[in-house]
Amino acid sequence: MEKILEIKNITKRFPGVLALNDVSFDIHRGEVHILIGENGAGKSTLMKILSGVYQPDEGKIILNSEAVSFKNPKEAQEAGVSIIHQEFSLIPYLNAVENIFLGREMKKKNGLLDKKKMKVKAQDLLDMLGVEINLERPVQRLSVAEQQFIEIAKAVAVNDRILILDEPTATLTKREVKILFQLIQNLKNKGVTMIYISHHLEEAFEIGDRLTCLRDGTWINTRPVKELTQDEIIRMMVGRSIDNIYPKRTTKLGDEELLQVRNLKQVDSDFKIDFSVKKGEVLGIAGLVGSGRTELVRALIGADQTDSKEIYISGEKVETKSPEQALKAGIGLIPENRKSQGLVLDMSVKNNISLASLSKVLNSFLFLDKLKEKNSVTRLIDDLNIKTPHMYQEVKNLSGGNQQKVVLAKWLRTDCKVLIFDEPTRGIDVGAKVEIYKLMNELVGSGLSIIMVSSELPEILGMSDRILVMHQGRIAAELMNCDQVTQEKIMFYATGGANNGRVN
């Protein structure tokens, strides 16, 4: 097949990190090229070079048989290369139309904006995607899934020849994923070339033509997807086979209810929610996007207001009117969006880990004991295997999986009794996922309780002792005996199945 893009001997260095080391492979015109690798493998760095965010230290990019060098994303876009980042680049107070045409506004002959023409074009793009979005509403008031489709429409509007999609399905429901995959097929039929980054390996088999694997900044292999198995892909990624992605716990679950939630009624909700979590239990919370999973745990810790709420820890009533109060009561939340809610990106690994527990590293004069803090942080970096050149590295320079470990380390220093994991493995690779799962098992084995909110049904089934399924802001079902529960059963209740309640 004809080569549209050639990556030749690309090397990129950052302070203390060799992000890419002599990477070479090519992309065929009109193919969906899957790019995989663990967090920190160099995928994002390479894509930022292709899209003009970074410039390589060595090597060159050849586009349509000509060597190119993009000084910025605008130059890359003008050459036909555009990227849809995992983190959205939308202006929150602008609506869908204004975001889609930002910097490329259509104008009338008199120089004024042609808002009508832009709205019609935006609607055409969304119709092609097969989604309905209120074009007049500021995007900050839209769901995460709706914002993702606006990002896609924004890129498609440019009519790029090469489209880079970085974890595009991370926040989408199964129905929305099907719509996206149909769009990808339509774009492929029109000759658009796509580089597709995903940690969902099953997606490679559904839409991919060829697959390239990076590991530790080096090229490992490029092969047709149809020649590969999932086990072979995992071995390429991590350099070894992973026998059990969801490691089993050896400790037995006790009968003591560590957390009790009673009469939790969110503002403008018609439902009161009651549930409990046993000591040493992983309680999974499943449901579709918009079912109220994240809203429930935010209300639990006081991040969102409630009309009523009673929280008990080991039988003792506690107040959780704010996240600070919840933390004092022993409840911590590892949020869905680690970058905007869990980390201060410009701060160091050390400062992020210490952020929620500075009182633990004060001396007798109430000054910061820097040596004590350093020793504590070093222990956590080692225990959690956080890959960083040093503890003073800015956390924004770490991979997604290591950023997630920093968030986890921060909460481990607080001595929480209940930890809430909201989408704990979103955007991280299979190797890092297994590490997170093992840490979760160690935590519940030590007597903590975990509430895990996840859109990944295999993850819910593989890690949970008990599952609550949410639908339209209420608990639609409580599923026991998780080793006998199927994904189909969860989806039945998540989509409004009639026989709601406790299911054995």
mmCIF file of C-alpha atoms in Angstrom, residues 242-399:
data_model
loop_
_atom_site.group_PDB
_atom_site.id
_atom_site.type_symbol
_atom_site.label_atom_id
_atom_site.label_comp_id
_atom_site.label_asym_id
_atom_site.label_seq_id
_atom_site.Cartn_x
_atom_site.Cartn_y
_atom_site.Cartn_z
ATOM 1 C CA ILE A 242 0.034 -11.499 32.124
ATOM 2 C CA ASP A 243 -1.781 -14.605 33.302
ATOM 3 C CA ASN A 244 -4.402 -12.997 35.504
ATOM 4 C CA ILE A 245 -5.429 -9.409 34.791
ATOM 5 C CA TYR A 246 -7.802 -9.429 37.783
ATOM 6 C CA PRO A 247 -5.778 -10.965 40.635
ATOM 7 C CA LYS A 248 -7.870 -12.819 43.174
ATOM 8 C CA ARG A 249 -7.857 -11.892 46.844
ATOM 9 C CA THR A 250 -6.972 -14.492 49.440
ATOM 10 C CA THR A 251 -8.488 -12.719 52.458
ATOM 11 C CA LYS A 252 -12.067 -13.526 53.388
ATOM 12 C CA LEU A 253 -14.685 -10.792 53.590
ATOM 13 C CA GLY A 254 -15.979 -10.102 57.080
ATOM 14 C CA ASP A 255 -19.472 -9.144 58.241
ATOM 15 C CA GLU A 256 -18.674 -5.745 59.779
ATOM 16 C CA GLU A 257 -20.231 -2.801 57.955
ATOM 17 C CA LEU A 258 -17.533 -0.144 57.875
ATOM 18 C CA LEU A 259 -19.576 2.456 55.944
ATOM 19 C CA GLN A 260 -23.318 3.014 56.029
ATOM 20 C CA VAL A 261 -25.063 5.562 53.820
ATOM 21 C CA ARG A 262 -28.676 6.368 54.673
ATOM 22 C CA ASN A 263 -31.274 8.700 53.139
ATOM 23 C CA LEU A 264 -28.846 10.279 50.684
ATOM 24 C CA LYS A 265 -30.993 12.538 48.533
ATOM 25 C CA GLN A 266 -29.321 14.755 45.988
ATOM 26 C CA VAL A 267 -30.651 18.194 45.107
ATOM 27 C CA ASP A 268 -33.488 17.942 42.544
ATOM 28 C CA SER A 269 -33.530 14.150 42.835
ATOM 29 C CA ASP A 270 -36.674 12.106 43.470
ATOM 30 C CA PHE A 271 -34.795 9.223 45.100
ATOM 31 C CA LYS A 272 -33.222 8.495 48.471
ATOM 32 C CA ILE A 273 -30.242 6.161 48.325
ATOM 33 C CA ASP A 274 -29.201 3.640 50.989
ATOM 34 C CA PHE A 275 -26.235 1.287 50.855
ATOM 35 C CA SER A 276 -23.379 -0.026 52.960
ATOM 36 C CA VAL A 277 -19.824 -1.263 52.487
ATOM 37 C CA LYS A 278 -18.255 -4.011 54.563
ATOM 38 C CA LYS A 279 -14.773 -3.882 55.990
ATOM 39 C CA GLY A 280 -12.347 -5.285 53.421
ATOM 40 C CA GLU A 281 -14.928 -5.177 50.613
ATOM 41 C CA VAL A 282 -14.684 -3.849 47.067
ATOM 42 C CA LEU A 283 -18.127 -2.500 46.228
ATOM 43 C CA GLY A 284 -18.490 -1.941 42.501
ATOM 44 C CA ILE A 285 -20.838 0.731 41.148
ATOM 45 C CA ALA A 286 -21.854 0.227 37.520
ATOM 46 C CA GLY A 287 -24.145 2.139 35.176
ATOM 47 C CA LEU A 288 -24.221 3.987 31.895
ATOM 48 C CA VAL A 289 -22.873 7.505 31.379
ATOM 49 C CA GLY A 290 -25.374 9.854 33.029
ATOM 50 C CA SER A 291 -26.716 7.226 35.434
ATOM 51 C CA GLY A 292 -25.534 9.217 38.467
ATOM 52 C CA ARG A 293 -22.527 7.123 39.553
ATOM 53 C CA THR A 294 -20.041 9.986 39.907
ATOM 54 C CA GLU A 295 -22.734 12.294 41.286
ATOM 55 C CA LEU A 296 -23.439 9.727 44.032
ATOM 56 C CA VAL A 297 -19.853 9.540 45.282
ATOM 57 C CA ARG A 298 -19.389 13.307 45.012
ATOM 58 C CA ALA A 299 -22.498 13.774 47.143
ATOM 59 C CA LEU A 300 -21.180 11.201 49.596
ATOM 60 C CA ILE A 301 -18.004 13.214 50.300
ATOM 61 C CA GLY A 302 -19.756 16.605 50.251
ATOM 62 C CA ALA A 303 -18.381 17.799 46.899
ATOM 63 C CA ASP A 304 -22.002 18.210 45.742
ATOM 64 C CA GLN A 305 -24.868 19.444 47.886
ATOM 65 C CA THR A 306 -27.602 17.124 49.152
ATOM 66 C CA ASP A 307 -31.077 17.618 50.577
ATOM 67 C CA SER A 308 -30.455 14.885 53.142
ATOM 68 C CA LYS A 309 -27.677 12.457 54.082
ATOM 69 C CA GLU A 310 -26.654 10.252 57.003
ATOM 70 C CA ILE A 311 -23.154 8.751 56.992
ATOM 71 C CA TYR A 312 -21.867 6.240 59.558
ATOM 72 C CA ILE A 313 -18.303 4.950 59.942
ATOM 73 C CA SER A 314 -18.102 1.799 62.109
ATOM 74 C CA GLY A 315 -21.535 2.648 63.474
ATOM 75 C CA GLU A 316 -20.626 6.212 64.460
ATOM 76 C CA LYS A 317 -22.391 9.075 62.673
ATOM 77 C CA VAL A 318 -20.021 11.469 60.893
ATOM 78 C CA GLU A 319 -20.446 14.728 58.999
ATOM 79 C CA THR A 320 -19.376 14.940 55.347
ATOM 80 C CA LYS A 321 -20.664 18.357 54.299
ATOM 81 C CA SER A 322 -17.369 19.017 52.506
ATOM 82 C CA PRO A 323 -14.479 16.916 51.155
ATOM 83 C CA GLU A 324 -12.401 18.201 54.084
ATOM 84 C CA GLN A 325 -14.937 16.839 56.566
ATOM 85 C CA ALA A 326 -15.133 13.567 54.654
ATOM 86 C CA LEU A 327 -11.345 13.225 54.809
ATOM 87 C CA LYS A 328 -11.373 13.800 58.586
ATOM 88 C CA ALA A 329 -14.044 11.102 58.848
ATOM 89 C CA GLY A 330 -11.836 8.713 56.878
ATOM 90 C CA ILE A 331 -13.340 8.866 53.381
ATOM 91 C CA GLY A 332 -11.212 9.799 50.371
ATOM 92 C CA LEU A 333 -12.036 10.110 46.673
ATOM 93 C CA ILE A 334 -9.665 9.319 43.806
ATOM 94 C CA PRO A 335 -11.536 11.336 41.166
ATOM 95 C CA GLU A 336 -12.513 10.420 37.620
ATOM 96 C CA ASN A 337 -10.435 13.213 36.088
ATOM 97 C CA ARG A 338 -7.052 12.969 37.755
ATOM 98 C CA LYS A 339 -5.552 15.919 35.885
ATOM 99 C CA SER A 340 -8.170 18.527 36.748
ATOM 100 C CA GLN A 341 -9.425 17.160 40.090
ATOM 101 C CA GLY A 342 -6.714 14.931 41.552
ATOM 102 C CA LEU A 343 -3.419 16.662 40.801
ATOM 103 C CA VAL A 344 -1.752 20.057 40.658
ATOM 104 C CA LEU A 345 0.064 19.479 37.391
ATOM 105 C CA ASP A 346 2.735 22.166 37.796
ATOM 106 C CA MET A 347 3.707 20.885 41.236
ATOM 107 C CA SER A 348 6.234 18.130 41.871
ATOM 108 C CA VAL A 349 5.510 14.485 42.594
ATOM 109 C CA LYS A 350 6.594 15.099 46.190
ATOM 110 C CA ASN A 351 4.297 18.061 46.752
ATOM 111 C CA ASN A 352 1.315 16.314 45.163
ATOM 112 C CA ILE A 353 1.753 13.263 47.376
ATOM 113 C CA SER A 354 2.058 15.433 50.500
ATOM 114 C CA LEU A 355 -0.778 17.782 49.615
ATOM 115 C CA ALA A 356 -3.574 16.124 51.612
ATOM 116 C CA SER A 357 -1.493 15.165 54.659
ATOM 117 C CA LEU A 358 0.954 17.958 55.491
ATOM 118 C CA SER A 359 -0.005 17.715 59.152
ATOM 119 C CA LYS A 360 1.760 14.338 59.280
ATOM 120 C CA VAL A 361 5.160 15.845 58.444
ATOM 121 C CA LEU A 362 5.231 18.801 60.840
ATOM 122 C CA ASN A 363 7.800 19.030 63.595
ATOM 123 C CA SER A 364 7.109 20.011 67.210
ATOM 124 C CA PHE A 365 7.264 23.677 66.214
ATOM 125 C CA LEU A 366 4.582 23.091 63.513
ATOM 126 C CA PHE A 367 7.097 23.666 60.729
ATOM 127 C CA LEU A 368 7.462 21.301 57.793
ATOM 128 C CA ASP A 369 9.941 18.500 58.554
ATOM 129 C CA LYS A 370 11.479 18.193 55.085
ATOM 130 C CA LEU A 371 13.496 15.060 55.862
ATOM 131 C CA LYS A 372 10.455 13.269 57.277
ATOM 132 C CA GLU A 373 8.414 14.302 54.238
ATOM 133 C CA LYS A 374 11.133 13.158 51.845
ATOM 134 C CA ASN A 375 11.468 9.744 53.535
ATOM 135 C CA SER A 376 7.702 9.222 53.516
ATOM 136 C CA VAL A 377 7.358 10.176 49.846
ATOM 137 C CA THR A 378 10.349 8.013 48.861
ATOM 138 C CA ARG A 379 8.699 5.018 50.549
ATOM 139 C CA LEU A 380 5.461 5.534 48.635
ATOM 140 C CA ILE A 381 7.243 6.026 45.295
ATOM 141 C CA ASP A 382 9.038 2.710 45.891
ATOM 142 C CA ASP A 383 5.980 0.840 47.212
ATOM 143 C CA LEU A 384 3.768 1.937 44.306
ATOM 144 C CA ASN A 385 6.564 1.640 41.715
ATOM 145 C CA ILE A 386 5.994 5.201 40.490
ATOM 146 C CA LYS A 387 8.265 5.723 37.483
ATOM 147 C CA THR A 388 9.770 9.175 37.830
ATOM 148 C CA PRO A 389 13.368 10.431 37.473
ATOM 149 C CA HIS A 390 13.075 11.930 40.967
ATOM 150 C CA MET A 391 10.440 13.151 43.405
ATOM 151 C CA TYR A 392 10.939 16.763 42.269
ATOM 152 C CA GLN A 393 9.753 16.026 38.732
ATOM 153 C CA GLU A 394 6.637 18.014 37.794
ATOM 154 C CA VAL A 395 3.749 15.562 37.805
ATOM 155 C CA LYS A 396 2.496 16.791 34.409
ATOM 156 C CA ASN A 397 5.557 15.114 32.840
ATOM 157 C CA LEU A 398 4.598 11.639 34.083
ATOM 158 C CA SER A 399 2.593 9.093 32.132
#
